[in-house]
Coordinates of C-alpha atoms in Angstrom, one line a residue:
M1373 CA 0.1 -0.2 -0.2
S1374 CA 1.0 3.3 -0.6
I1375 CA 2.1 5.9 1.6
N1376 CA -0.8 8.2 -0.1
M1377 CA -3.3 5.4 0.6
K1378 CA -2.1 4.8 3.9
H1379 CA -2.5 8.3 4.6
R1380 CA -6.2 8.8 3.2
K1381 CA -7.1 5.8 5.4
H1382 CA -6.0 7.4 8.4
I1383 CA -7.6 10.9 7.8
K1384 CA -10.9 8.9 7.1
V1385 CA -10.7 7.1 10.4
Y1386 CA -10.0 10.3 12.4
T1387 CA -12.5 11.9 10.8
T1388 CA -15.4 9.5 11.4
Y1389 CA -13.9 9.4 15.2
V1390 CA -14.2 13.1 15.2
I1391 CA -18.0 13.3 13.7
H1392 CA -18.8 10.4 16.2
E1393 CA -17.4 12.1 19.4
A1394 CA -19.4 15.3 18.5
Q1395 CA -22.7 13.6 18.2
K1396 CA -21.9 11.8 21.3
N1397 CA -21.6 15.2 22.9
H1398 CA -24.4 16.9 21.3
D1399 CA -26.6 13.6 22.5
V1400 CA -25.1 14.3 26.3
E1401 CA -25.9 18.1 26.2
L1402 CA -29.3 17.6 24.7
R1403 CA -30.2 15.0 27.4
R1404 CA -28.9 17.3 30.1
S1405 CA -30.8 20.2 28.8
C1406 CA -33.9 18.0 28.8
E1407 CA -33.4 16.8 32.4
S1408 CA -32.1 19.9 34.0
P1409 CA -34.5 22.6 35.3
V1410 CA -34.7 25.8 33.8
T1411 CA -31.8 28.6 35.3
P1412 CA -31.6 32.0 35.0
M1413 CA -28.4 31.6 33.1
N1414 CA -30.8 30.0 30.0
M1415 CA -33.9 31.7 30.5
A1416 CA -35.3 35.0 32.1
P1417 CA -36.9 34.5 35.4
E1418 CA -40.7 34.8 35.8
V1419 CA -41.8 38.6 36.4
P1420 CA -44.2 38.6 39.6
A1421 CA -47.7 39.2 38.5
I1422 CA -49.9 42.1 39.4
L1423 CA -53.7 41.7 39.6
V1424 CA -55.6 44.9 38.4
L1425 CA -59.3 45.4 39.7
G1426 CA -61.5 47.6 38.7
P1427 CA -59.2 49.0 36.3
P1428 CA -58.6 52.3 38.7
L1429 CA -59.0 55.3 36.6
V1430 CA -55.2 56.3 36.8
F1431 CA -54.7 52.9 35.1
K1432 CA -56.8 54.0 32.3
A1433 CA -54.9 57.2 31.8
Y1434 CA -51.6 55.8 32.2
E1435 CA -52.1 52.1 31.0
S1436 CA -49.1 52.1 28.4
D1437 CA -46.7 53.7 30.7
F1438 CA -48.2 51.0 33.5
S1439 CA -47.5 48.5 31.2
Q1440 CA -44.0 49.3 30.3
K1441 CA -42.9 49.0 33.7
F1442 CA -44.9 45.9 35.3
N1443 CA -46.3 42.6 34.2
F1444 CA -50.1 43.5 34.9
L1445 CA -52.9 41.1 34.5
K1446 CA -56.0 42.7 33.1
P1447 CA -59.2 40.3 33.6
W1448 CA -61.6 42.7 31.8
E1449 CA -59.7 41.8 28.8
K1450 CA -60.7 38.3 29.0
P1451 CA -64.5 37.0 28.4
I1452 CA -64.6 34.7 31.4
P1453 CA -65.8 35.1 35.0
L1454 CA -63.4 37.0 37.2
Q1455 CA -63.1 34.2 39.7
Q1456 CA -62.1 31.7 36.6
F1457 CA -59.3 34.2 35.8
I1458 CA -58.1 34.5 39.0
S1459 CA -58.0 30.7 39.4
T1460 CA -56.0 30.6 36.1
H1461 CA -53.4 32.8 37.4
S1462 CA -53.2 32.2 41.1
S1463 CA -49.9 30.9 41.3
T1464 CA -48.3 34.0 39.7
V1465 CA -50.2 36.8 41.4
K1466 CA -48.1 38.5 44.0
A1467 CA -49.9 41.6 44.4
I1468 CA -53.3 43.5 43.5
F1469 CA -53.7 47.1 42.5
C1470 CA -57.6 48.0 42.8
S1471 CA -59.8 50.8 42.5
A1472 CA -62.4 52.1 45.4
V1473 CA -65.2 50.5 43.7
S1474 CA -63.7 47.0 43.2
P1475 CA -64.0 44.6 46.3
V1476 CA -60.9 42.6 47.7
T1477 CA -63.0 40.0 49.4
S1478 CA -61.8 37.1 51.5
D1479 CA -62.6 34.6 48.6
I1480 CA -60.5 36.4 46.3
I1481 CA -57.7 36.7 48.6
Q1482 CA -57.7 33.2 49.4
S1483 CA -57.6 32.2 45.9
L1484 CA -54.4 33.6 45.6
P1485 CA -51.8 31.8 47.5
E1486 CA -48.8 33.8 46.8
L1487 CA -50.7 37.3 47.3
R1488 CA -48.4 39.6 49.3
F1489 CA -49.6 43.1 48.8
V1490 CA -52.8 45.1 47.9
L1491 CA -52.4 48.8 46.9
A1492 CA -55.5 50.7 46.4
S1493 CA -56.0 53.4 44.1
S1494 CA -58.1 55.5 46.8
T1495 CA -57.7 56.6 50.3
G1496 CA -60.3 54.6 51.9
V1497 CA -60.0 51.1 52.1
N1498 CA -63.5 50.1 53.0
H1499 CA -63.7 47.7 49.8
I1500 CA -60.7 45.6 50.9
D1501 CA -61.1 42.6 53.6
L1502 CA -58.4 44.0 55.9
R1503 CA -59.1 41.3 58.6
E1504 CA -58.1 38.4 56.1
C1505 CA -55.5 40.4 55.0
K1506 CA -54.1 40.8 58.4
R1507 CA -54.5 37.1 58.9
R1508 CA -52.3 36.2 55.9
G1509 CA -49.9 39.0 56.6
I1510 CA -50.6 40.9 53.3
V1511 CA -49.5 44.5 53.4
V1512 CA -52.2 47.1 52.4
A1513 CA -51.5 50.3 51.4
N1514 CA -53.4 53.3 50.0
A1515 CA -53.3 56.6 48.4
G1516 CA -52.4 58.6 51.3
S1517 CA -52.4 62.3 51.0
T1518 CA -52.4 62.4 47.4
F1519 CA -55.9 63.8 46.7
S1520 CA -56.3 65.6 49.9
E1521 CA -56.1 69.4 48.4
D1522 CA -58.3 68.1 45.5
V1523 CA -61.0 66.8 47.6
A1524 CA -60.9 69.5 50.0
D1525 CA -61.1 72.1 47.0
M1526 CA -64.3 69.6 46.2
A1527 CA -65.7 70.0 49.6
V1528 CA -65.4 73.9 49.8
G1529 CA -66.9 74.1 46.4
L1530 CA -69.9 72.1 46.9
L1531 CA -70.3 73.9 50.0
I1532 CA -70.2 77.6 48.1
D1533 CA -72.4 75.9 45.2
V1534 CA -75.1 75.2 48.0
L1535 CA -75.1 78.4 49.7
R1536 CA -74.8 80.5 47.1
R1537 CA -76.8 78.6 44.7
I1538 CA -74.4 78.4 41.7
S1539 CA -75.7 75.3 39.9
A1540 CA -79.2 76.3 40.5
G1541 CA -78.7 79.7 39.1
N1542 CA -77.1 78.4 36.0
R1543 CA -80.2 76.2 35.4
F1544 CA -81.9 79.6 36.0
V1545 CA -80.4 81.4 33.5
K1546 CA -79.7 78.8 30.5
S1547 CA -83.7 77.8 30.8
G1548 CA -84.7 81.0 30.0
V1549 CA -86.5 81.7 33.7
W1550 CA -84.7 84.7 34.5
R1551 CA -85.8 86.4 31.4
R1552 CA -89.7 85.7 32.0
E1553 CA -89.8 85.9 35.8
G1554 CA -86.8 88.1 36.7
D1555 CA -85.1 88.2 40.1
Y1556 CA -83.6 84.9 41.5
P1557 CA -84.4 84.0 44.9
L1558 CA -81.8 85.0 47.7
A1559 CA -78.9 82.8 48.7
H1560 CA -76.9 82.8 51.8
K1561 CA -73.1 83.7 52.6
L1562 CA -70.1 81.9 53.5
S1563 CA -68.5 83.6 56.1
G1564 CA -69.3 83.3 59.6
K1565 CA -70.9 80.1 59.4
Q1566 CA -70.3 77.3 61.9
V1567 CA -68.9 74.5 60.3
G1568 CA -68.6 71.2 61.9
I1569 CA -66.0 68.6 60.3
V1570 CA -66.4 64.8 60.7
G1571 CA -63.0 63.2 60.7
L1572 CA -60.0 65.5 60.7
G1573 CA -57.6 63.5 58.9
S1574 CA -55.4 65.2 56.1
I1575 CA -58.3 65.8 54.0
G1576 CA -60.8 67.1 57.0
L1577 CA -57.7 69.5 58.0
D1578 CA -57.3 70.6 54.5
I1579 CA -61.1 71.7 54.4
A1580 CA -60.7 73.3 57.7
T1581 CA -57.7 75.4 56.6
R1582 CA -59.5 76.6 53.7
L1583 CA -63.0 77.4 55.5
K1584 CA -61.1 79.3 58.3
A1585 CA -59.5 81.6 55.9
M1586 CA -62.9 82.1 54.5
G1587 CA -64.2 83.2 57.7
C1588 CA -65.9 80.2 58.9
I1589 CA -66.1 79.0 62.7
I1590 CA -64.6 75.4 62.7
S1591 CA -64.9 72.6 65.1
Y1592 CA -64.8 69.1 64.5
T1593 CA -65.0 65.2 65.9
S1594 CA -62.6 62.5 65.0
R1595 CA -61.5 59.1 66.7
T1596 CA -59.0 61.1 68.9
M1597 CA -58.4 64.8 69.6
K1598 CA -55.6 66.5 67.7
P1599 CA -52.9 67.5 69.8
H1600 CA -51.6 70.4 67.7
V1601 CA -54.9 71.7 66.4
T1602 CA -56.6 74.5 68.0
F1603 CA -60.0 74.0 66.6
P1604 CA -62.7 73.1 69.1
F1605 CA -63.0 69.2 69.5
Y1606 CA -66.2 67.2 70.4
P1607 CA -66.0 63.6 71.2
T1608 CA -69.3 62.9 69.5
I1609 CA -71.3 63.5 66.4
H1610 CA -74.3 64.5 68.7
Q1611 CA -72.1 67.1 70.3
L1612 CA -70.5 68.5 67.2
V1613 CA -73.9 68.8 65.5
A1614 CA -75.5 70.8 68.2
N1615 CA -72.6 73.4 67.8
C1616 CA -72.7 73.8 64.1
K1617 CA -75.1 74.6 61.0
I1618 CA -73.1 73.0 58.4
L1619 CA -71.4 69.5 58.6
I1620 CA -68.8 68.3 56.4
I1621 CA -68.1 64.7 56.2
S1622 CA -64.5 63.8 55.5
C1623 CA -63.9 60.2 57.8
A1624 CA -63.6 56.6 56.8
L1625 CA -66.2 54.2 56.2
T1626 CA -66.1 51.7 58.7
E1627 CA -68.6 49.6 61.2
E1628 CA -68.8 52.7 63.5
T1629 CA -69.2 55.3 60.9
R1630 CA -72.0 53.4 58.7
H1631 CA -74.9 55.4 58.7
M1632 CA -73.7 57.4 61.6
I1633 CA -75.6 60.4 59.9
D1634 CA -79.2 59.8 60.1
R1635 CA -82.1 61.1 60.7
E1636 CA -81.7 62.2 64.4
V1637 CA -78.5 64.1 63.8
M1638 CA -80.5 65.9 60.4
L1639 CA -83.1 67.2 62.5
V1640 CA -80.8 68.7 65.3
L1641 CA -79.0 70.2 62.2
G1642 CA -82.2 72.0 61.3
K1643 CA -84.0 73.6 58.4
E1644 CA -81.1 75.7 57.7
G1645 CA -78.3 73.3 58.0
I1646 CA -76.4 71.6 55.3
I1647 CA -74.9 68.2 54.8
V1648 CA -71.6 68.1 52.4
N1649 CA -70.2 64.4 52.1
I1650 CA -67.0 63.8 50.1
A1651 CA -66.1 60.9 52.1
R1652 CA -68.3 57.8 51.6
G1653 CA -72.0 57.5 50.6
A1654 CA -72.7 55.0 53.3
I1655 CA -71.8 57.2 56.2
I1656 CA -75.1 59.1 55.7
N1657 CA -78.2 57.0 55.8
E1658 CA -79.5 57.9 52.3
K1659 CA -82.9 57.0 52.7
E1660 CA -83.4 59.2 55.5
L1661 CA -81.5 61.9 53.9
I1662 CA -83.9 62.1 50.8
E1663 CA -86.7 61.9 53.2
C1664 CA -85.4 64.9 55.3
L1665 CA -84.5 67.1 52.1
V1666 CA -87.9 66.3 50.5
K1667 CA -89.3 67.4 53.2
G1668 CA -87.7 70.5 53.8
E1669 CA -86.2 69.3 57.4
I1670 CA -82.7 70.3 56.6
G1671 CA -81.6 73.2 54.4
G1672 CA -79.3 71.4 51.7
A1673 CA -76.6 69.0 50.6
G1674 CA -73.6 68.9 48.4
L1675 CA -72.9 65.1 47.7
D1676 CA -69.9 63.7 45.8
V1677 CA -70.5 60.2 46.8
F1678 CA -73.5 57.9 47.1
E1679 CA -74.4 54.8 49.1
N1680 CA -75.0 52.6 46.1
E1681 CA -72.8 54.1 43.7
P1682 CA -73.1 54.5 40.5
N1683 CA -76.7 54.8 41.3
F1684 CA -78.2 58.1 42.3
P1685 CA -81.3 59.0 44.3
Q1686 CA -83.4 60.2 41.5
E1687 CA -85.8 62.0 44.1
L1688 CA -83.1 64.8 44.8
F1689 CA -82.8 65.7 40.9
P1690 CA -85.5 68.4 41.0
L1691 CA -84.3 69.9 44.2
D1692 CA -82.3 73.2 43.8
N1693 CA -80.6 73.2 47.0
V1694 CA -79.1 69.9 46.4
V1695 CA -75.6 69.6 44.3
L1696 CA -74.6 66.1 42.8
T1697 CA -71.5 65.2 41.5
P1698 CA -70.3 61.9 40.6
H1699 CA -67.6 60.7 43.0
H1700 CA -65.2 63.2 41.2
G1701 CA -63.8 64.9 44.2
A1702 CA -60.2 63.1 43.9
V1703 CA -60.0 63.4 40.0
T1704 CA -57.8 66.1 38.5
E1705 CA -55.2 65.9 36.0
E1706 CA -52.4 66.9 38.5
A1707 CA -53.6 64.2 41.1
C1708 CA -53.9 61.7 38.7
R1709 CA -50.3 62.2 37.5
D1710 CA -49.1 62.4 41.3
L1711 CA -51.2 58.9 42.0
Y1712 CA -49.1 57.4 39.1
D1713 CA -45.9 58.6 40.3
H1714 CA -47.1 56.9 44.0
V1715 CA -48.2 53.8 42.5
C1716 CA -45.3 53.4 40.5
K1717 CA -42.8 54.0 43.5
N1718 CA -44.6 51.6 45.6
L1719 CA -44.8 48.9 43.0
H1720 CA -41.5 49.1 42.7
A1721 CA -40.3 49.1 46.4
F1722 CA -42.6 46.1 46.6
L1723 CA -40.8 44.2 44.1
A1724 CA -37.6 44.9 45.2
N1725 CA -38.5 44.0 49.0
K1726 CA -38.1 47.7 50.1
S1727 CA -40.3 49.8 52.6
L1728 CA -43.6 50.6 51.4
E1729 CA -45.3 54.1 51.6
C1730 CA -48.8 54.8 53.0
E1731 CA -49.2 51.3 54.7
V1732 CA -52.5 51.1 56.4
D1733 CA -52.4 50.3 60.0
M1734 CA -54.5 46.8 60.6

């Protein structure tokens, strides 16, 4: 055999060996990849899911911005019942972001074994089962004082509207009645009025500050007396209402405050008395409020919230001494942007296991 033939034979044998070894190594690697669990080295870790309930108005306004930063689950995009949607994603949901009108019930909480955080887009958290959250060790946070100034402005605006009959005057002009009937009925001034505030938190204090500057006489009731506040404090609603003609409600809705403003309170307020509610509708016994207003047993009301939203008591529509707004006290462009920043900051903090802002005391 020639040297060239031997050389070619050796090359062929070597090449076959190399191909065989390469195939064997490939098979080993393939088998390892099938048997080994996925690790962060070969696949990105799963991003924690945040369930959105509502959705909150701020989410609608900034949905594209939110979606670039977080992994949101949006039940309204799927044609299945909410509970079925939640069951489908139960193992991945770490947090809930909810609106003020979307209940976070014990059933929802129990359906989410990995849930660790509930963030409300509102200041009030009466729609969240706090007892179940506490039992599970789930942290709850709210919007804090994000809306305080805007809601205080709404409270003052409603009060001025009722006293000065601004909305009624607008209808009087636009309907042509002014041209036909002449002078508009007399209204009432704001300064000098005795105003009782129910709940002197950040919103209540902002209301008090504004009305004091307008010449009103302020007093308040709250869960506790505020040590650095100089306004007169009354420990009960009945003591407060006996010393004022205007009642502004800015407290939280709890079992203790539900229907706290009832017929008895309204009758003490009297025929010149005015109620303004920018807190939660169920703090007032709405049925008894309607009855007192229709009968003229109180002087008027400015209502931004209702007991069964979005249902409005239509009996109040014809009354010129009643001003109604669609739970819009906190809704300004500026507040919405501030809330977006607040939500982003809190969700980033939660995902990074850092301290949260505006945690709710449970």
